[in-house]
Coordinates of C-alpha atoms in Angstrom, one line a residue:
Chain A
M1433 CA 72.1 51.5 -43.2
A1434 CA 70.4 54.8 -43.0
Q1435 CA 73.8 56.4 -42.8
G1436 CA 75.0 54.8 -46.1
S1437 CA 71.9 56.0 -48.1
D1438 CA 72.3 59.8 -47.6
G1439 CA 74.9 60.6 -45.0
N1440 CA 77.8 61.5 -47.2
P1441 CA 80.5 62.8 -44.9
G1442 CA 83.2 62.6 -47.6
V1443 CA 82.0 65.7 -49.5
P1444 CA 84.6 68.5 -49.3
P1445 CA 83.1 71.8 -48.4
Q1446 CA 84.8 73.7 -51.2
D1447 CA 82.0 76.1 -52.1
G1448 CA 82.0 78.1 -48.8
D1449 CA 79.9 80.8 -50.4
G1450 CA 78.0 81.6 -47.2
D1451 CA 74.7 80.6 -48.7
L1452 CA 72.3 79.9 -45.9
T1453 CA 70.5 76.9 -47.4
T1454 CA 73.8 75.2 -48.3
R1455 CA 75.2 75.8 -44.8
L1456 CA 72.0 74.5 -43.2
D1457 CA 72.0 71.5 -45.4
R1458 CA 75.6 70.8 -44.5
L1459 CA 74.9 71.2 -40.8
G1460 CA 71.9 68.8 -41.1
R1461 CA 74.1 66.2 -42.8
E1462 CA 76.8 66.6 -40.2
L1463 CA 74.4 66.3 -37.3
K1464 CA 72.8 63.2 -38.9
R1465 CA 76.2 61.6 -39.4
R1466 CA 77.1 62.2 -35.8
T1467 CA 73.8 60.9 -34.3
D1468 CA 74.0 57.9 -36.6
A1469 CA 77.5 57.2 -35.4
E1470 CA 76.4 57.5 -31.8
A1471 CA 73.4 55.2 -32.5
T1472 CA 75.6 52.6 -34.0
Q1473 CA 78.0 52.8 -31.1
A1474 CA 75.2 52.4 -28.6
E1475 CA 73.8 49.5 -30.6
G1476 CA 77.2 47.8 -30.4
E1477 CA 77.4 48.3 -26.7
R1478 CA 73.9 47.0 -26.2
N1479 CA 74.7 43.9 -28.3
A1480 CA 77.7 43.2 -26.1
R1481 CA 75.6 43.5 -23.0
S1482 CA 72.7 41.5 -24.4
D1483 CA 75.0 38.5 -25.0
Y1484 CA 74.1 37.3 -21.6
T1485 CA 70.4 38.2 -21.9
G1486 CA 70.3 36.0 -25.0
M1487 CA 71.8 33.1 -23.1
S1488 CA 69.4 33.5 -20.3
Q1489 CA 66.5 33.6 -22.7
A1490 CA 67.8 30.5 -24.4
L1491 CA 68.0 28.7 -21.0
R1492 CA 64.5 29.9 -20.2
L1493 CA 62.9 28.8 -23.4
G1494 CA 64.8 25.5 -23.4
S1495 CA 63.7 24.7 -19.9
E1496 CA 60.1 25.5 -20.8
F1497 CA 60.1 23.1 -23.7
V1498 CA 61.8 20.3 -21.8
A1499 CA 59.4 20.7 -18.9
G1500 CA 56.5 20.3 -21.3
V1501 CA 57.8 17.1 -22.7
V1502 CA 58.8 15.7 -19.3
A1503 CA 55.4 16.6 -17.8
G1504 CA 53.7 14.9 -20.7
A1505 CA 55.8 11.7 -20.3
A1506 CA 55.1 11.7 -16.5
V1507 CA 51.4 12.0 -17.0
G1508 CA 51.4 9.3 -19.7
W1509 CA 53.5 7.0 -17.5
A1510 CA 51.1 7.5 -14.5
F1511 CA 48.1 6.9 -16.8
D1512 CA 49.6 3.6 -18.0
Y1513 CA 50.5 2.6 -14.4
V1514 CA 47.0 3.2 -13.1
L1515 CA 45.0 1.9 -16.1
E1516 CA 47.4 -0.7 -17.3
T1517 CA 47.2 0.5 -20.9
K1518 CA 50.9 0.2 -21.7
P1519 CA 52.2 1.7 -24.0
W1520 CA 49.4 3.8 -25.3
G1521 CA 49.2 6.4 -22.5
L1522 CA 52.9 7.1 -22.8
I1523 CA 52.7 7.5 -26.6
V1524 CA 49.7 9.8 -26.6
F1525 CA 50.7 12.0 -23.7
L1526 CA 54.3 12.3 -24.8
L1527 CA 53.0 13.7 -28.1
L1528 CA 50.7 16.0 -26.2
G1529 CA 53.7 16.9 -24.0
F1530 CA 55.6 18.1 -27.1
A1531 CA 52.6 20.3 -28.0
A1532 CA 52.5 21.6 -24.5
G1533 CA 56.2 22.3 -24.7
V1534 CA 55.8 24.3 -27.9
L1535 CA 52.9 26.2 -26.3
N1536 CA 55.0 27.0 -23.2
V1537 CA 57.8 28.3 -25.4
M1538 CA 55.4 30.5 -27.4
R1539 CA 53.9 31.8 -24.3
S1540 CA 57.1 32.7 -22.6
A1541 CA 58.3 34.3 -25.8
G1542 CA 55.1 36.4 -25.8
L1543 CA 53.9 34.9 -29.1
A1544 CA 50.7 33.3 -27.7
A1545 CA 48.2 34.6 -25.1
Q1546 CA 48.4 33.6 -21.5
P1547 CA 45.8 31.0 -20.5
G1548 CA 43.7 33.4 -18.4
S1549 CA 43.6 36.3 -20.8
K1550 CA 40.8 37.0 -23.3
R1551 CA 41.8 37.6 -26.9
Chain B
M1243 CA 95.4 13.6 -7.5
A1244 CA 93.5 16.4 -9.2
A1245 CA 90.2 14.9 -8.4
G1246 CA 89.8 16.4 -5.0
S1247 CA 90.9 20.0 -5.5
T1248 CA 89.8 20.7 -9.1
D1249 CA 86.8 18.5 -9.5
P1250 CA 84.0 20.9 -10.4
I1251 CA 81.2 18.8 -9.0
H1252 CA 82.9 18.4 -5.6
Q1253 CA 81.4 21.7 -4.3
F1254 CA 77.9 20.4 -4.5
Q1255 CA 78.5 17.4 -2.2
I1256 CA 76.0 17.0 0.7
V1257 CA 77.9 16.5 3.9
K1258 CA 76.1 15.3 7.1
L1259 CA 77.1 17.6 9.9
V1260 CA 75.0 16.4 12.8
G1261 CA 73.1 13.2 13.1
D1262 CA 72.8 10.3 10.7
G1263 CA 70.3 8.9 8.2
S1264 CA 67.6 10.8 6.3
F1265 CA 67.1 13.4 8.9
A1266 CA 70.7 14.4 9.4
F1267 CA 71.6 18.1 9.6
T1268 CA 73.5 18.6 6.4
N1269 CA 75.6 21.5 5.1
S1270 CA 72.6 22.4 2.8
A1271 CA 70.4 22.8 5.8
L1272 CA 73.1 24.8 7.5
Y1273 CA 73.3 27.2 4.6
M1274 CA 69.5 27.5 4.4
G1275 CA 69.5 28.4 8.1
I1276 CA 72.3 31.0 7.5
T1277 CA 70.3 32.4 4.6
V1278 CA 67.2 32.8 6.7
L1279 CA 69.2 34.3 9.6
A1280 CA 71.0 36.7 7.3
T1281 CA 67.8 37.9 5.6
T1282 CA 66.0 38.3 8.9
A1283 CA 68.9 40.1 10.5
F1284 CA 69.2 42.4 7.5
L1285 CA 65.6 43.4 7.5
V1286 CA 65.3 43.8 11.3
L1287 CA 68.5 45.8 11.7
A1288 CA 67.8 47.9 8.6
T1289 CA 64.4 48.9 9.7
S1290 CA 65.2 49.3 13.4
S1291 CA 65.9 53.0 13.2
R1292 CA 62.9 53.9 11.0
T1293 CA 63.8 57.4 10.1
L1294 CA 61.8 59.5 7.7
V1295 CA 64.8 60.1 5.5
P1296 CA 66.2 56.5 5.2
G1297 CA 69.8 55.7 5.8
R1298 CA 71.9 53.4 3.7
W1299 CA 70.6 50.1 5.1
Q1300 CA 67.0 51.3 5.5
S1301 CA 66.8 52.4 1.9
L1302 CA 68.2 49.0 0.8
A1303 CA 65.4 47.4 2.7
E1304 CA 62.8 49.8 1.3
L1305 CA 64.2 49.2 -2.2
S1306 CA 63.7 45.5 -1.9
Y1307 CA 60.2 46.0 -0.6
E1308 CA 59.3 48.4 -3.3
F1309 CA 60.8 46.2 -6.0
V1310 CA 58.8 43.1 -5.0
G1311 CA 55.7 45.2 -4.4
N1312 CA 55.9 46.7 -7.8
T1313 CA 56.5 43.4 -9.5
I1314 CA 53.4 42.0 -7.9
R1315 CA 51.3 45.0 -8.7
Q1316 CA 52.3 45.0 -12.3
T1317 CA 51.7 41.3 -12.9
A1318 CA 49.0 40.2 -10.5
G1319 CA 47.2 43.5 -9.9
K1320 CA 46.3 45.0 -6.6
D1321 CA 44.6 41.7 -5.4
G1322 CA 48.0 40.0 -5.7
L1323 CA 49.4 42.1 -2.8
R1324 CA 47.8 39.6 -0.4
F1325 CA 50.5 37.2 -1.5
F1326 CA 53.3 39.7 -0.8
P1327 CA 54.7 37.8 2.2
L1328 CA 55.1 34.6 0.1
V1329 CA 56.6 36.3 -2.9
F1330 CA 58.9 38.5 -0.8
S1331 CA 60.1 35.5 1.2
L1332 CA 60.8 33.5 -1.9
F1333 CA 62.6 36.4 -3.6
M1334 CA 64.8 37.2 -0.6
F1335 CA 65.5 33.5 0.2
I1336 CA 66.7 32.8 -3.4
L1337 CA 68.6 36.0 -3.7
V1338 CA 70.4 35.8 -0.4
S1339 CA 71.2 32.1 -0.8
N1340 CA 72.6 32.7 -4.3
L1341 CA 74.7 35.6 -3.0
I1342 CA 76.0 33.6 -0.1
G1343 CA 76.8 30.8 -2.5
L1344 CA 79.1 33.1 -4.4
I1345 CA 81.4 33.5 -1.5
P1346 CA 84.3 31.0 -2.0
Y1347 CA 84.1 27.8 0.1
T1348 CA 80.4 28.1 0.7
F1349 CA 77.6 25.9 -0.5
T1350 CA 74.9 27.0 -3.0
V1351 CA 71.5 25.8 -1.7
A1352 CA 69.8 26.3 -5.1
S1353 CA 72.2 24.0 -6.9
H1354 CA 70.2 21.0 -5.8
I1355 CA 67.1 20.4 -7.8
I1356 CA 65.1 19.1 -4.8
V1357 CA 65.4 22.4 -3.1
T1358 CA 64.3 24.4 -6.1
F1359 CA 61.5 21.9 -6.8
A1360 CA 60.3 22.2 -3.2
L1361 CA 60.1 26.0 -3.7
A1362 CA 58.3 25.6 -7.0
M1363 CA 55.8 23.2 -5.5
T1364 CA 55.1 25.6 -2.7
V1365 CA 54.1 28.1 -5.4
I1366 CA 52.0 25.7 -7.5
L1367 CA 50.2 24.3 -4.5
T1368 CA 49.4 27.8 -3.3
V1369 CA 48.0 28.5 -6.7
I1370 CA 45.9 25.4 -6.8
I1371 CA 44.6 25.5 -3.2
Y1372 CA 43.8 29.2 -3.3
G1373 CA 42.3 29.0 -6.8
V1374 CA 40.0 26.1 -5.8
A1375 CA 39.1 27.7 -2.5
K1376 CA 38.2 31.0 -4.1
H1377 CA 36.6 29.9 -7.4
G1378 CA 35.7 26.3 -6.8
A1379 CA 35.1 24.5 -10.1
G1380 CA 35.6 27.9 -11.8
F1381 CA 39.3 27.4 -11.4
L1382 CA 39.1 24.8 -14.1
K1383 CA 38.2 27.5 -16.6
L1384 CA 42.0 28.1 -16.7
F1385 CA 42.2 25.0 -18.9
V1386 CA 39.5 26.0 -21.3
P1387 CA 40.7 28.8 -23.6
H1388 CA 38.2 31.2 -25.1
G1389 CA 36.9 30.8 -28.6
V1390 CA 38.0 27.2 -29.2
P1391 CA 35.6 25.0 -31.2
L1392 CA 34.0 22.2 -29.2
Y1393 CA 35.3 19.4 -31.3
I1394 CA 38.9 20.4 -30.7
L1395 CA 38.4 21.4 -27.0
P1396 CA 39.4 18.0 -25.4
L1397 CA 42.8 18.1 -27.2
V1398 CA 43.4 21.8 -26.3
S1399 CA 42.4 21.2 -22.7
A1400 CA 44.7 18.2 -22.4
I1401 CA 47.6 20.3 -23.7
E1402 CA 46.7 23.1 -21.3
V1403 CA 46.7 20.7 -18.4
I1404 CA 50.1 19.3 -19.3
S1405 CA 51.3 22.8 -19.7
F1406 CA 50.1 23.6 -16.2
I1407 CA 51.8 20.4 -14.8
S1408 CA 55.1 21.4 -16.5
R1409 CA 55.2 24.7 -14.7
P1410 CA 56.8 23.5 -11.4
I1411 CA 59.3 21.5 -13.5
S1412 CA 60.4 24.5 -15.6
L1413 CA 60.4 26.8 -12.6
S1414 CA 62.7 24.5 -10.6
V1415 CA 64.9 23.4 -13.5
R1416 CA 65.6 27.0 -14.6
L1417 CA 66.9 28.1 -11.2
F1418 CA 68.7 24.9 -10.6
A1419 CA 70.4 24.7 -14.0
N1420 CA 71.5 28.4 -13.9
M1421 CA 73.1 28.0 -10.5
L1422 CA 74.7 24.7 -11.2
A1423 CA 76.0 25.7 -14.6
G1424 CA 77.4 29.0 -13.4
H1425 CA 79.3 27.4 -10.5
I1426 CA 80.7 24.6 -12.6
T1427 CA 81.9 27.0 -15.2
L1428 CA 83.5 29.1 -12.5
K1429 CA 85.2 26.1 -11.0
V1430 CA 86.4 24.8 -14.3
F1431 CA 88.0 28.1 -15.3
A1432 CA 89.6 28.5 -11.9
G1433 CA 90.8 24.9 -12.1
F1434 CA 92.6 25.7 -15.4
V1435 CA 94.9 28.1 -13.6
T1436 CA 96.2 25.5 -11.1
M1437 CA 96.3 22.7 -13.7
L1438 CA 98.4 24.9 -16.1
S1439 CA 100.9 26.0 -13.5
A1440 CA 101.2 22.5 -12.1
S1441 CA 101.9 20.9 -15.5
L1442 CA 103.8 23.6 -17.4
G1443 CA 105.5 25.5 -14.6
A1444 CA 106.3 29.2 -15.2
I1445 CA 105.0 29.2 -18.8
G1446 CA 101.8 27.7 -17.6
L1447 CA 101.5 30.3 -14.9
A1448 CA 101.9 33.0 -17.6
I1449 CA 99.2 31.4 -19.7
G1450 CA 97.1 30.9 -16.6
V1451 CA 96.4 34.7 -16.5
L1452 CA 93.8 34.2 -19.2
P1453 CA 91.6 31.8 -17.4
L1454 CA 92.1 33.8 -14.3
F1455 CA 90.8 36.9 -16.0
L1456 CA 87.8 34.9 -17.4
A1457 CA 87.1 33.6 -13.9
V1458 CA 86.9 37.1 -12.6
C1459 CA 84.6 38.1 -15.4
I1460 CA 82.3 35.1 -14.8
T1461 CA 82.2 35.9 -11.1
G1462 CA 80.7 39.3 -12.0
L1463 CA 78.3 37.6 -14.3
E1464 CA 77.3 35.2 -11.6
F1465 CA 76.2 38.1 -9.4
L1466 CA 73.9 39.2 -12.2
V1467 CA 72.6 35.6 -12.6
A1468 CA 72.0 35.4 -8.8
F1469 CA 69.8 38.5 -8.9
L1470 CA 68.2 37.7 -12.2
Q1471 CA 67.1 34.2 -11.3
A1472 CA 65.6 35.4 -8.0
Y1473 CA 63.7 38.0 -9.9
V1474 CA 62.5 35.6 -12.6
F1475 CA 61.3 33.2 -9.9
A1476 CA 59.4 35.9 -8.2
L1477 CA 58.0 37.2 -11.5
L1478 CA 56.7 33.8 -12.6
T1479 CA 55.3 33.2 -9.1
C1480 CA 53.3 36.4 -9.6
M1481 CA 52.1 35.4 -13.0
Y1482 CA 50.9 32.0 -11.7
L1483 CA 49.2 33.6 -8.7
N1484 CA 47.5 35.9 -11.2
D1485 CA 46.0 32.7 -12.7
A1486 CA 44.7 31.7 -9.3
L1487 CA 43.2 35.1 -8.7
H1488 CA 41.5 35.6 -12.1
P1489 CA 41.2 32.2 -13.8
G1490 CA 38.4 32.9 -16.4
H1491 CA 39.4 36.4 -17.5

């Protein structure tokens, strides 16, 4: 993007008058074009390598969310089993489990603070 | 016909080797034993010479020590180093068992959820027992976030408790799912090669080069997964132990 705005490699250097400022300008543009190209290439390589990292992150966040819901359902079921309040415990704790799952996902994505930390 | 040789789930079957009933010595137990023996042998042999300038094996052992030590220091602080034996054992066990599972015809211990769940429960029970022993009721501050209004606190605490209960589940499911999915994928792609050549003959064998190439690539990926999952498990263990060490702050 930055390359398209001012890096203009197609300009023919027809006025080779030896003027220092023009030459410096041309050198700067050429350098910028090269570093931009290198940066773009590195970006592409990083993207190819981070394909797997993306998948592992998806698996991590997915398991966090599912674990929250499952834990909520288990707590609700145990609540009902002990207190015989079928089906209310399951309903309430399943909903809380969804909330806990979202909290887990936000924590593991670094969007919410860890439980122990002070804000 | 194809069920026995190319069935991708077949590799996870538990076979009783010695004895019968619930306490039989299975192939899973055998590979756990092999893992422990291999880890112990590696560390004992690698550190036996104890030179000042480490050799190849010794530097590998020192590298694993430094790696786990740094992970603990960064996530749980200096206090966390008292849990070094636990975290190091977990890391080495998962890493070595995953690497052994990548050798063809072996069994992957972590592909059974009960094994990973037992490992996760070890961690969580350590957190709970140590936290309660050290801080008493102060450990419960973990479930009371700072700066939450009183009228909403019961709800938030309930969510925090459920979030805490979900930790062993997510910890075990992540490791189990990664290992299971990886090995199934590998087996499916490798199975394509034999299925193609069996049904299409020479043309199938030519097309079979593609899944074979993919299987090779996935094998490389699986080595990365084996290491990464062991690292993630150790890292999360450190983060949970950090909660036990410093619950209220």
